[in-house]
Amino acid sequence: MSVLVYVENWDGKFKKLSFELISYAAKLAEQLDTVPIGLSIGYVDPKELEKLGKYGIKRIINLLNDNFKVLDNRFYTAAISSIAAKEEAEVIVMANNNTGKALAPRLAVRLKAGIASGVNRLPVSLDPFVVYKKAFSGNAFARTVIKSRVKVITLAQNSFELIESENTASIEDVQIDLDGNLHTTVVNEIQKQTGKILLTDAEIVVSGGRGMKSPDNWGPLVELANLLGAATACSRPVSDEGWRPHEEHTGQTGKIIAPNLYFAIGISGATQHLAGVSSSKYIVAINTDKDAPIFESAQYGIIGDAIKVLPKLVEAVKEIKSK
Amino acid sequence: MKILVCISNVPDTTTKIKFVDDNKKLDVTGIQWVINPWDELSLTRALELKDDASTGVQKITVAHVGLVGSEPTIRKALAMGADDAIRVNSEPYDAFYVAFQLSEAIKSEAFDIILCGIESSDFNGSSVGGMLAEFIGYPSASAVSGLKIENRQVIINREIDGGKEIITLPTPLVAVVQKGIAKEPRIAAMRGIMMARTKPIKVVEPCSMEPPTEIISFEKPMPRAACKYIDADDPGKLISLLQNEAKIL
């Protein structure tokens, strides 16, 4: 028996999310009195793989095959399920991100497993196996029982604390043979921005709404974000108007994020917007309307005109930075 | 070419969610039911593809797992322009169950492209599309933000962290779609609404299977502490609270 955790890499590197997954799987295995096994797919430098050991994993399987360079959902599913079967995994853990959402459902069918996606804590009961998952776009949690023998969990980002220890992991390189005909995805082109902090990775996000009044007023907001090492975001009307790029739209139909700190500047806080940001640990709201719903979700608020408040906020941050 | 769009029936996204029966059930009083936003965008894109004769798309079918009460949502999809519909006459117990029922219901018909929304706005499972693909053995792409057909080849934009990939997959395929697939959902015109009344909805009975998961109850998130207000003339106070009280900066 084992808990198998799939950790994706980004150009051969891991992220905080990877360590959250490992920490979660290690704790879960402890609860189940079984072994946590990490699974990495495609070439990752041994030094990078060693980092995973610090978060409590004993074994890392480093799966290699020339076809892993391009993510093909069917092919990757075949690979993960064969390792899951070999290691008699009873729980398979993945991230609730693009890749996890692409692979976990296929894997669940392959393994005849029930799935709980967007899980945000360890199981509250093992028999029956009960987890909390997000529902109604952050407006509720569903206590979900998984009845199948094998279970698949996708973990919500930034919902589990990192647990570091002195532990080291053994790394096993495994070359896997799979039917190459299963791999049918061809990548023609990759368009990628570089050098910017990714919205989905950012610990701090500075976001603007219609209260910013014009696309010309974004200077101080971007400056604030740069000073704080934050990513910039916006509400839907702003991206619909073309004031800011669509990639910045956070909300139910845009990006769903869970930073430690979210600045909602000139954003009233419609249900659909909150659906994308309500998992933020802290929300700061700046809005002229004291009755704006965003203040119900915020821990800190300033009632005032964003255009006037922002330059002062920038000055205040500069002052602290200079100390 | 034939396209299948899987649709889910969800509470309007502005609904204030409440639970009844010891928090075991959603309070459906006064809820407006709509096509799940991502499914509606999928259908819109399918209709755009059919409008363009060069794509060779001839027919669009919508499929849904739900009891008779969800037929108004199916009619809405037909009014938008889908040609016909399949409804599996069952509660949609969980993603595994729904994907299995869909896979059984479409066995007799060959679809070239199957579109599913990335998630439903109620249970946020993000699972049905991928599960359906695995049940029927099709290749799949997830996080699809664009899809076009050129020379009978399907070209897909797949979102990745910090950008996107332009990929091709052979048909038949399942595309799990998200924002970007279509601009605005298509609004049904009066003519479409009239025509929808006579379009066929094939009702099939579910196949027997035990759903592997069950929701026992719901919980609202912990209410956040009341908002602490800071004078608009003194934003420095905010920064110092974030540093010293929240310890987040």
Coordinates of C-alpha atoms in Angstrom, one line a residue:
Chain A
M1 CA 0.0 0.0 0.0
S2 CA 1.1 3.6 -0.6
V3 CA 0.1 7.2 -1.1
L4 CA 1.3 8.3 -4.6
V5 CA 1.8 12.0 -5.2
Y6 CA 2.4 13.3 -8.7
V7 CA 4.6 16.4 -8.8
E8 CA 4.8 18.1 -12.1
N9 CA 7.9 20.1 -13.0
W10 CA 8.2 23.4 -15.0
D11 CA 11.2 23.2 -17.3
G12 CA 12.8 20.8 -14.8
K13 CA 12.0 22.9 -11.7
F14 CA 9.6 22.5 -8.8
K15 CA 7.6 25.3 -7.1
K16 CA 6.1 25.9 -3.7
L17 CA 3.0 24.0 -5.0
S18 CA 5.1 20.9 -5.5
F19 CA 6.3 21.1 -1.9
E20 CA 2.8 21.6 -0.6
L21 CA 1.8 18.4 -2.4
I22 CA 4.7 16.4 -1.0
S23 CA 4.0 17.8 2.6
Y24 CA 0.3 16.8 2.2
A25 CA 1.1 13.3 0.9
A26 CA 3.6 12.7 3.6
K27 CA 1.1 13.6 6.3
L28 CA -1.7 11.6 4.7
A29 CA 0.5 8.5 4.5
E30 CA 1.3 9.0 8.2
Q31 CA -2.4 9.1 8.9
L32 CA -3.0 5.9 6.8
D33 CA 0.1 4.3 8.3
T34 CA 1.5 3.7 4.8
V35 CA 4.4 4.9 2.6
P36 CA 4.4 8.2 0.7
I37 CA 5.9 7.9 -2.8
G38 CA 6.7 10.9 -5.0
L39 CA 6.3 10.5 -8.8
S40 CA 8.1 12.9 -11.1
I41 CA 7.7 12.6 -14.9
G42 CA 10.2 13.6 -17.5
Y43 CA 13.8 14.7 -16.9
V44 CA 14.5 16.6 -13.7
D45 CA 18.0 17.2 -12.3
P46 CA 18.8 14.9 -9.3
K47 CA 19.6 18.1 -7.2
E48 CA 16.1 19.4 -7.8
L49 CA 14.5 16.0 -7.0
E50 CA 16.5 15.9 -3.8
K51 CA 14.6 19.0 -2.7
L52 CA 11.4 17.0 -2.4
G53 CA 12.9 14.8 0.3
K54 CA 13.0 17.7 2.7
Y55 CA 9.2 17.6 2.9
G56 CA 8.9 14.1 4.2
I57 CA 8.8 11.8 1.2
K58 CA 10.9 8.6 1.4
R59 CA 10.9 7.4 -2.2
I60 CA 10.9 9.3 -5.4
I61 CA 10.2 7.6 -8.7
N62 CA 11.7 9.5 -11.6
L63 CA 9.8 8.3 -14.6
L64 CA 11.6 8.6 -18.0
N65 CA 10.4 8.2 -21.6
D66 CA 11.1 10.3 -24.7
N67 CA 7.4 10.9 -25.2
F68 CA 7.1 12.8 -21.9
K69 CA 8.4 16.1 -23.4
V70 CA 4.9 17.0 -24.4
L71 CA 1.9 16.5 -22.1
D72 CA -0.5 14.1 -23.6
N73 CA -3.3 13.3 -21.3
R74 CA -3.9 9.8 -22.4
F75 CA -0.2 8.9 -22.4
Y76 CA 0.5 10.4 -19.0
T77 CA -2.5 8.7 -17.6
A78 CA -1.3 5.3 -18.8
A79 CA 2.1 6.1 -17.2
I80 CA 0.8 7.2 -13.8
S81 CA -1.8 4.4 -13.6
S82 CA 0.9 1.7 -14.2
I83 CA 3.0 3.1 -11.4
A84 CA -0.1 3.4 -9.1
A85 CA -0.9 -0.3 -9.8
K86 CA 2.7 -1.4 -9.3
E87 CA 3.0 0.5 -6.0
E88 CA -0.5 -0.5 -4.9
A89 CA -1.4 3.1 -4.3
E90 CA -4.6 3.6 -2.3
V91 CA -4.6 7.4 -2.6
I92 CA -3.2 9.4 -5.5
V93 CA -2.6 13.1 -4.9
M94 CA -2.2 15.8 -7.5
A95 CA -2.5 19.5 -7.8
N96 CA -5.9 21.1 -8.6
N97 CA -4.2 23.1 -11.5
N98 CA -4.3 22.8 -15.2
T99 CA -2.3 19.6 -15.3
G100 CA -4.0 18.0 -12.4
K101 CA -7.4 18.8 -13.9
A102 CA -6.3 17.2 -17.2
L103 CA -4.9 14.0 -15.6
A104 CA -6.8 13.2 -12.4
P105 CA -10.2 12.5 -14.0
R106 CA -8.7 10.2 -16.6
L107 CA -6.7 8.4 -13.9
A108 CA -9.7 8.0 -11.7
V109 CA -11.6 6.2 -14.4
R110 CA -8.6 4.1 -15.2
L111 CA -8.3 3.0 -11.6
K112 CA -12.0 2.8 -10.9
A113 CA -11.5 5.5 -8.2
G114 CA -13.7 8.1 -6.8
I115 CA -12.3 11.6 -7.1
A116 CA -12.5 14.7 -4.8
S117 CA -11.1 17.8 -6.5
G118 CA -10.1 21.1 -4.8
V119 CA -9.5 19.4 -1.4
N120 CA -8.2 21.8 1.2
R121 CA -7.2 19.7 4.2
L122 CA -6.3 16.2 5.4
P123 CA -9.2 13.7 5.6
V124 CA -11.4 14.2 8.6
S125 CA -12.1 10.5 8.8
L126 CA -10.3 7.5 7.2
D127 CA -13.1 4.9 7.4
P128 CA -15.3 6.1 5.8
F129 CA -12.8 8.3 3.9
V130 CA -14.1 11.8 4.2
V131 CA -12.5 15.0 2.8
Y132 CA -13.5 18.6 2.4
K133 CA -13.6 20.0 -1.1
K134 CA -14.5 23.4 -2.4
A135 CA -18.0 23.8 -3.9
F136 CA -20.1 26.6 -5.2
S137 CA -17.0 28.5 -6.3
G138 CA -15.7 29.1 -2.9
N139 CA -19.1 29.8 -1.2
A140 CA -19.1 26.4 0.5
F141 CA -17.2 23.2 1.3
A142 CA -18.7 19.8 0.5
R143 CA -17.9 17.0 3.0
T144 CA -17.4 14.2 0.5
V145 CA -17.0 10.5 1.2
I146 CA -15.0 8.5 -1.3
K147 CA -16.2 4.9 -1.2
S148 CA -13.9 3.2 -3.7
R149 CA -10.9 1.3 -2.7
V150 CA -8.6 3.6 -4.7
K151 CA -9.0 7.3 -4.2
V152 CA -7.9 10.3 -6.2
I153 CA -7.5 13.7 -4.6
T154 CA -6.6 17.1 -6.2
L155 CA -5.2 19.5 -3.6
A156 CA -6.2 23.2 -3.7
Q157 CA -3.3 25.5 -4.1
N158 CA -2.0 27.4 -1.0
S159 CA -4.2 25.3 1.3
F160 CA -1.6 23.2 3.1
E161 CA 1.4 24.4 5.0
L162 CA 4.9 23.2 4.1
I163 CA 6.3 20.7 6.6
E164 CA 10.1 20.6 6.5
S165 CA 12.2 17.9 8.1
E166 CA 15.7 16.4 8.1
N167 CA 14.4 13.7 5.8
T168 CA 16.1 12.6 2.6
A169 CA 14.5 10.6 -0.2
S170 CA 15.9 7.8 -2.3
I171 CA 15.6 8.5 -6.0
E172 CA 14.8 5.7 -8.5
D173 CA 15.1 6.3 -12.2
V174 CA 12.5 4.2 -14.0
Q175 CA 12.4 3.9 -17.8
I176 CA 8.9 3.1 -18.7
D177 CA 7.8 1.4 -21.9
L178 CA 4.4 2.5 -23.2
D179 CA 2.5 2.2 -26.5
G180 CA 3.7 5.3 -28.3
N181 CA 0.5 5.3 -30.4
L182 CA -1.3 6.6 -27.3
H183 CA 0.6 9.8 -27.5
T184 CA -1.1 12.0 -30.2
T185 CA -0.6 15.5 -28.9
V186 CA 1.6 17.7 -31.2
V187 CA 2.7 21.1 -30.0
N188 CA 3.1 23.5 -33.0
E189 CA 3.9 26.6 -31.0
I190 CA 4.5 27.9 -27.5
Q191 CA 3.6 31.5 -26.5
K192 CA 4.9 32.3 -23.1
Q193 CA 5.6 35.5 -21.2
T194 CA 8.8 35.5 -19.3
G195 CA 10.1 37.6 -16.4
K196 CA 6.7 38.4 -15.0
I197 CA 5.5 36.9 -11.7
L198 CA 2.7 34.4 -12.5
L199 CA -0.7 35.4 -11.2
T200 CA -1.3 31.8 -10.0
D201 CA 2.0 31.6 -8.2
A202 CA 2.1 35.0 -6.6
E203 CA 2.0 35.4 -2.9
I204 CA 0.7 39.0 -3.2
V205 CA -1.7 40.2 -5.9
V206 CA -2.6 43.8 -6.6
S207 CA -5.8 43.9 -8.6
G208 CA -7.8 46.8 -10.1
G209 CA -11.4 47.2 -11.1
R210 CA -13.7 49.7 -12.7
G211 CA -13.0 52.2 -9.9
M212 CA -9.6 52.8 -11.6
K213 CA -11.7 54.8 -14.1
S214 CA -9.4 54.6 -17.1
P215 CA -6.6 52.4 -18.5
D216 CA -4.3 55.4 -18.1
N217 CA -4.5 55.3 -14.3
W218 CA -2.7 51.9 -13.9
G219 CA 0.8 53.3 -13.3
P220 CA 0.7 53.6 -9.5
L221 CA -1.0 50.2 -9.2
V222 CA 1.7 48.5 -11.2
E223 CA 4.3 50.4 -9.2
L224 CA 2.8 49.2 -5.9
A225 CA 2.8 45.6 -7.3
N226 CA 6.5 45.9 -8.3
L227 CA 7.4 47.3 -4.9
L228 CA 5.7 44.4 -3.1
G229 CA 7.0 41.7 -5.6
A230 CA 3.3 41.1 -6.4
A231 CA 1.5 40.1 -9.6
T232 CA -1.1 42.4 -11.1
A233 CA -4.7 41.4 -11.8
C234 CA -8.0 42.9 -12.7
S235 CA -11.7 42.4 -12.6
R236 CA -13.8 41.2 -15.5
P237 CA -15.1 44.6 -16.7
V238 CA -11.6 45.8 -16.9
S239 CA -10.4 43.0 -19.1
D240 CA -13.6 43.1 -21.2
E241 CA -12.9 46.8 -21.9
G242 CA -9.4 45.9 -22.9
W243 CA -7.9 48.2 -20.2
R244 CA -5.8 45.2 -19.1
P245 CA -4.9 41.8 -20.8
H246 CA -7.3 38.9 -20.4
E247 CA -4.7 36.9 -18.6
E248 CA -5.1 39.2 -15.6
H249 CA -8.8 38.6 -15.2
T250 CA -9.5 37.0 -11.8
G251 CA -12.9 35.7 -11.0
Q252 CA -15.2 32.7 -11.5
T253 CA -14.6 32.5 -15.3
G254 CA -11.1 33.9 -15.2
K255 CA -8.2 32.8 -13.0
I256 CA -9.0 31.4 -9.6
I257 CA -6.2 32.4 -7.2
A258 CA -5.3 31.9 -3.5
P259 CA -2.5 34.3 -2.6
N260 CA -1.6 35.3 0.9
L261 CA -2.6 38.9 0.3
Y262 CA -5.0 40.3 -2.3
F263 CA -5.5 44.0 -2.9
A264 CA -8.9 44.7 -4.4
I265 CA -8.6 48.3 -5.7
G266 CA -11.7 49.9 -7.1
I267 CA -13.4 46.5 -7.2
S268 CA -17.0 46.3 -5.8
G269 CA -16.8 42.5 -5.1
A270 CA -19.5 40.9 -7.2
T271 CA -20.2 37.2 -6.4
Q272 CA -18.4 36.2 -9.6
H273 CA -15.3 38.2 -8.7
L274 CA -15.2 36.8 -5.2
A275 CA -15.5 33.3 -6.5
G276 CA -12.0 33.7 -8.0
V277 CA -10.3 35.3 -5.0
S278 CA -12.1 34.2 -1.8
S279 CA -9.4 31.7 -0.9
S280 CA -6.9 34.6 -0.4
K281 CA -5.7 34.6 3.2
Y282 CA -6.0 38.4 3.5
I283 CA -8.0 40.8 1.4
V284 CA -7.5 44.6 1.4
A285 CA -10.2 46.6 -0.2
I286 CA -10.1 50.2 -1.4
N287 CA -13.4 51.5 -2.7
T288 CA -15.4 54.8 -2.7
D289 CA -18.6 53.0 -1.8
K290 CA -18.8 52.1 1.9
D291 CA -21.5 49.6 1.1
A292 CA -19.6 47.7 -1.6
P293 CA -19.8 43.9 -0.9
I294 CA -16.0 43.6 -1.1
F295 CA -15.7 45.1 2.4
E296 CA -17.6 42.0 3.8
S297 CA -14.8 39.8 2.5
A298 CA -11.9 42.1 3.4
Q299 CA -10.0 42.2 6.7
Y300 CA -8.7 45.7 5.9
G301 CA -10.5 48.5 4.1
I302 CA -10.0 52.0 3.0
I303 CA -13.1 54.0 2.0
G304 CA -11.8 56.4 -0.6
D305 CA -11.0 57.1 -4.2
A306 CA -8.5 54.5 -5.5
I307 CA -6.9 57.1 -7.8
K308 CA -6.1 59.4 -4.8
V309 CA -5.2 56.6 -2.3
L310 CA -2.8 54.7 -4.5
P311 CA 0.0 57.3 -4.8
K312 CA 0.0 57.7 -1.0
L313 CA 0.1 53.9 -0.6
V314 CA 3.0 53.7 -2.9
E315 CA 4.8 56.4 -0.9
A316 CA 4.1 54.5 2.3
V317 CA 5.6 51.3 0.9
K318 CA 8.6 53.1 -0.4
E319 CA 9.2 54.7 3.0
I320 CA 9.1 51.3 4.7
K321 CA 11.4 49.8 2.1
S322 CA 13.9 52.6 2.6
K323 CA 14.2 51.8 6.3
Chain B
M1 CA -18.3 16.5 -38.7
K2 CA -20.5 16.2 -35.6
I3 CA -20.0 18.0 -32.3
L4 CA -21.3 16.9 -28.9
V5 CA -21.5 19.5 -26.2
C6 CA -22.1 18.2 -22.7
I7 CA -24.1 20.6 -20.5
S8 CA -24.8 20.9 -16.8
N9 CA -27.7 22.6 -15.2
V10 CA -26.5 24.9 -12.4
P11 CA -27.9 27.7 -10.2
D12 CA -27.4 31.2 -11.7
T13 CA -24.0 32.4 -10.8
T14 CA -25.3 35.3 -8.8
T15 CA -27.3 33.0 -6.4
K16 CA -26.8 33.4 -2.7
I17 CA -26.1 29.8 -1.8
K18 CA -28.1 28.4 1.2
F19 CA -28.5 24.9 2.5
V20 CA -31.4 23.1 4.2
D21 CA -32.1 19.7 5.7
D22 CA -29.2 19.9 8.2
N23 CA -26.9 21.3 5.5
K24 CA -27.4 18.2 3.5
K25 CA -29.1 19.8 0.6
L26 CA -29.0 23.0 -1.5
D27 CA -31.9 25.2 -0.8
V28 CA -33.4 25.4 -4.3
T29 CA -36.2 27.9 -3.4
G30 CA -36.2 30.7 -5.9
I31 CA -33.1 29.5 -7.7
Q32 CA -32.8 30.3 -11.4
W33 CA -31.3 27.4 -13.3
V34 CA -29.0 28.1 -16.2
I35 CA -26.6 26.3 -18.5
N36 CA -23.2 26.1 -16.7
P37 CA -21.3 29.1 -18.0
W38 CA -18.4 27.2 -19.5
D39 CA -20.8 24.7 -21.2
E40 CA -22.7 27.7 -22.7
L41 CA -19.4 29.1 -24.1
S42 CA -18.6 25.6 -25.5
L43 CA -21.9 25.5 -27.2
T44 CA -21.4 29.1 -28.5
R45 CA -18.1 28.0 -30.1
A46 CA -19.6 24.9 -31.6
L47 CA -22.3 27.1 -33.2
E48 CA -19.7 29.5 -34.6
L49 CA -17.9 26.5 -36.1
K50 CA -21.1 25.3 -37.7
D51 CA -21.9 28.7 -39.1
D52 CA -18.6 28.6 -41.0
A53 CA -19.2 26.2 -43.9
S54 CA -15.5 25.6 -44.4
T55 CA -15.3 23.6 -41.1
G56 CA -17.5 20.9 -42.3
V57 CA -19.5 20.9 -39.0
Q58 CA -23.0 19.6 -39.8
K59 CA -24.6 18.8 -36.6
I60 CA -24.5 19.8 -32.9
T61 CA -25.9 17.6 -30.2
V62 CA -26.1 18.5 -26.5
A63 CA -26.1 15.8 -23.8
H64 CA -27.2 16.1 -20.2
V65 CA -27.6 13.9 -17.2
G66 CA -30.6 15.1 -15.2
L67 CA -34.2 14.5 -14.3
V68 CA -37.1 16.0 -16.3
G69 CA -36.9 19.3 -14.3
S70 CA -33.7 20.2 -16.2
E71 CA -35.5 20.2 -19.6
P72 CA -35.9 24.0 -19.7
T73 CA -32.1 24.2 -19.7
I74 CA -31.8 21.7 -22.5
R75 CA -34.5 23.7 -24.5
K76 CA -32.4 26.8 -24.0
A77 CA -29.4 25.0 -25.6
L78 CA -31.7 24.0 -28.5
A79 CA -32.9 27.6 -28.7
M80 CA -29.3 28.8 -29.0
G81 CA -29.0 26.6 -32.0
A82 CA -28.1 23.0 -31.1
D83 CA -29.8 20.5 -33.4
D84 CA -30.9 17.9 -31.0
A85 CA -30.4 16.7 -27.4
I86 CA -29.8 13.5 -25.4
R87 CA -31.0 13.5 -21.7
V88 CA -30.0 10.6 -19.4
N89 CA -33.0 10.4 -17.1
S90 CA -31.2 10.3 -13.7
E91 CA -29.9 12.5 -10.9
P92 CA -26.3 13.5 -11.7
Y93 CA -24.9 11.8 -8.5
D94 CA -21.2 12.5 -9.1
A95 CA -18.7 13.2 -11.8
F96 CA -17.8 9.5 -12.3
Y97 CA -21.5 8.5 -12.6
V98 CA -22.3 11.4 -15.0
A99 CA -19.3 10.7 -17.3
F100 CA -20.2 7.0 -17.3
Q101 CA -23.8 7.7 -18.2
L102 CA -22.7 10.1 -21.0
S103 CA -20.3 7.5 -22.4
E104 CA -23.1 4.9 -22.5
A105 CA -25.7 7.3 -24.0
I106 CA -23.5 8.3 -26.9
K107 CA -22.3 4.8 -27.8
S108 CA -24.5 4.5 -30.9
E109 CA -23.4 7.8 -32.4
A110 CA -19.9 8.8 -33.5
F111 CA -19.0 12.4 -32.6
D112 CA -15.8 13.9 -33.9
I113 CA -15.4 16.6 -31.3
I114 CA -16.8 16.5 -27.8
L115 CA -16.8 19.7 -25.8
C116 CA -17.1 19.9 -22.0
G117 CA -16.8 22.9 -19.7
I118 CA -13.7 22.9 -17.4
E119 CA -16.0 22.7 -14.4
S120 CA -19.5 23.2 -13.2
S121 CA -20.1 26.3 -11.2
D122 CA -21.9 24.3 -8.5
F123 CA -19.6 21.4 -7.5
N124 CA -16.4 22.6 -9.2
G125 CA -15.3 19.0 -9.9
S126 CA -13.4 19.7 -13.1
S127 CA -13.8 16.0 -13.8
V128 CA -16.6 15.0 -16.2
G129 CA -14.7 15.9 -19.5
G130 CA -11.6 14.0 -18.7
M131 CA -13.5 11.1 -17.3
L132 CA -15.7 10.8 -20.4
A133 CA -12.6 10.9 -22.6
E134 CA -11.1 8.0 -20.6
F135 CA -14.4 6.0 -20.7
I136 CA -14.5 6.2 -24.5
G137 CA -10.7 6.1 -25.0
Y138 CA -10.5 9.4 -26.9
P139 CA -7.5 11.7 -26.6
S140 CA -8.2 14.9 -24.7
A141 CA -7.0 18.3 -24.1
S142 CA -7.8 20.4 -21.0
A143 CA -7.6 24.1 -20.3
V144 CA -8.7 24.7 -23.9
S145 CA -9.1 28.5 -24.6
G146 CA -9.4 28.3 -28.4
L147 CA -10.4 25.7 -31.0
K148 CA -10.6 26.0 -34.7
I149 CA -10.8 23.6 -37.6
E150 CA -8.6 24.0 -40.6
N151 CA -8.4 21.5 -43.5
R152 CA -10.4 19.1 -41.2
Q153 CA -7.7 19.4 -38.6
V154 CA -8.5 20.5 -35.1
I155 CA -6.2 23.2 -33.8
I156 CA -6.4 23.9 -30.1
N157 CA -5.0 26.6 -27.7
R158 CA -4.1 25.0 -24.5
E159 CA -3.4 27.3 -21.5
I160 CA -0.2 26.6 -19.6
D161 CA 1.3 28.6 -16.7
G162 CA 2.2 32.0 -18.1
G163 CA 1.1 31.4 -21.6
K164 CA -0.4 28.9 -24.0
E165 CA 0.5 26.1 -26.5
I166 CA -1.0 25.7 -29.9
I167 CA -1.5 22.0 -30.3
T168 CA -3.1 19.5 -32.7
L169 CA -4.9 16.3 -31.7
P170 CA -6.4 13.8 -34.1
T171 CA -10.2 13.4 -34.1
P172 CA -12.3 12.0 -32.4
L173 CA -11.3 14.0 -29.4
V174 CA -12.5 15.6 -26.1
A175 CA -11.8 19.2 -25.5
V176 CA -12.3 20.5 -21.9
V177 CA -12.8 24.2 -22.4
Q178 CA -12.4 27.4 -20.4
K179 CA -12.5 31.2 -20.8
G180 CA -11.4 32.4 -24.2
I181 CA -13.2 29.7 -26.2
A182 CA -15.9 32.2 -27.2
K183 CA -16.3 35.8 -26.4
E184 CA -19.9 36.1 -25.2
P185 CA -22.5 33.3 -24.9
R186 CA -24.9 33.4 -27.8
I187 CA -28.3 34.8 -27.0
A188 CA -31.2 32.7 -28.3
A189 CA -33.3 34.6 -30.8
M190 CA -37.1 34.4 -30.9
R191 CA -37.0 32.2 -34.0
G192 CA -34.6 29.9 -32.2
I193 CA -36.9 29.7 -29.1
M194 CA -39.8 28.8 -31.4
M195 CA -37.8 26.2 -33.3
A196 CA -36.5 24.7 -30.1
R197 CA -40.0 23.5 -29.1
T198 CA -40.0 20.9 -31.9
K199 CA -36.4 19.8 -31.8
P200 CA -35.9 16.3 -30.5
I201 CA -34.8 15.4 -27.0
K202 CA -33.9 11.7 -26.8
V203 CA -34.5 10.5 -23.3
V204 CA -32.5 7.4 -22.3
E205 CA -32.6 5.5 -19.0
P206 CA -29.4 5.3 -16.9
C207 CA -27.2 2.2 -16.8
S208 CA -26.8 0.7 -13.3
M209 CA -23.7 1.8 -11.5
E210 CA -22.7 2.8 -7.9
P211 CA -21.4 6.3 -7.8
P212 CA -18.0 6.1 -6.0
T213 CA -18.4 9.4 -4.0
E214 CA -21.2 11.1 -2.1
I215 CA -21.5 14.5 -0.5
I216 CA -22.6 14.0 3.1
S217 CA -23.1 17.7 3.9
F218 CA -22.1 21.3 3.1
E219 CA -20.4 23.9 5.2
K220 CA -20.1 27.6 4.7
P221 CA -16.6 28.9 5.0
M222 CA -15.7 30.5 8.3
P223 CA -16.9 34.1 8.2
R224 CA -13.9 36.5 8.0
A225 CA -13.3 38.9 10.9
A226 CA -15.0 42.2 10.5
C227 CA -13.3 44.7 8.2
K228 CA -10.9 47.1 9.9
Y229 CA -11.1 50.5 8.3
I230 CA -8.2 52.8 7.8
D231 CA -8.4 56.5 7.1
A232 CA -7.9 57.2 3.4
D233 CA -5.4 59.9 4.3
D234 CA -3.2 57.5 6.2
P235 CA -2.4 54.5 4.0
G236 CA 0.8 54.1 6.0
K237 CA -1.3 52.7 8.8
L238 CA -2.5 50.0 6.4
I239 CA 1.0 49.0 5.6
S240 CA 2.0 48.9 9.3
L241 CA -1.1 46.7 10.1
L242 CA -0.2 44.3 7.3
Q243 CA 3.4 44.1 8.6
N244 CA 2.8 44.0 12.3
E245 CA -0.7 42.6 12.8
A246 CA -1.4 40.3 9.9
K247 CA 2.4 39.7 9.5
I248 CA 1.9 39.3 5.8
L249 CA 4.4 41.8 4.5

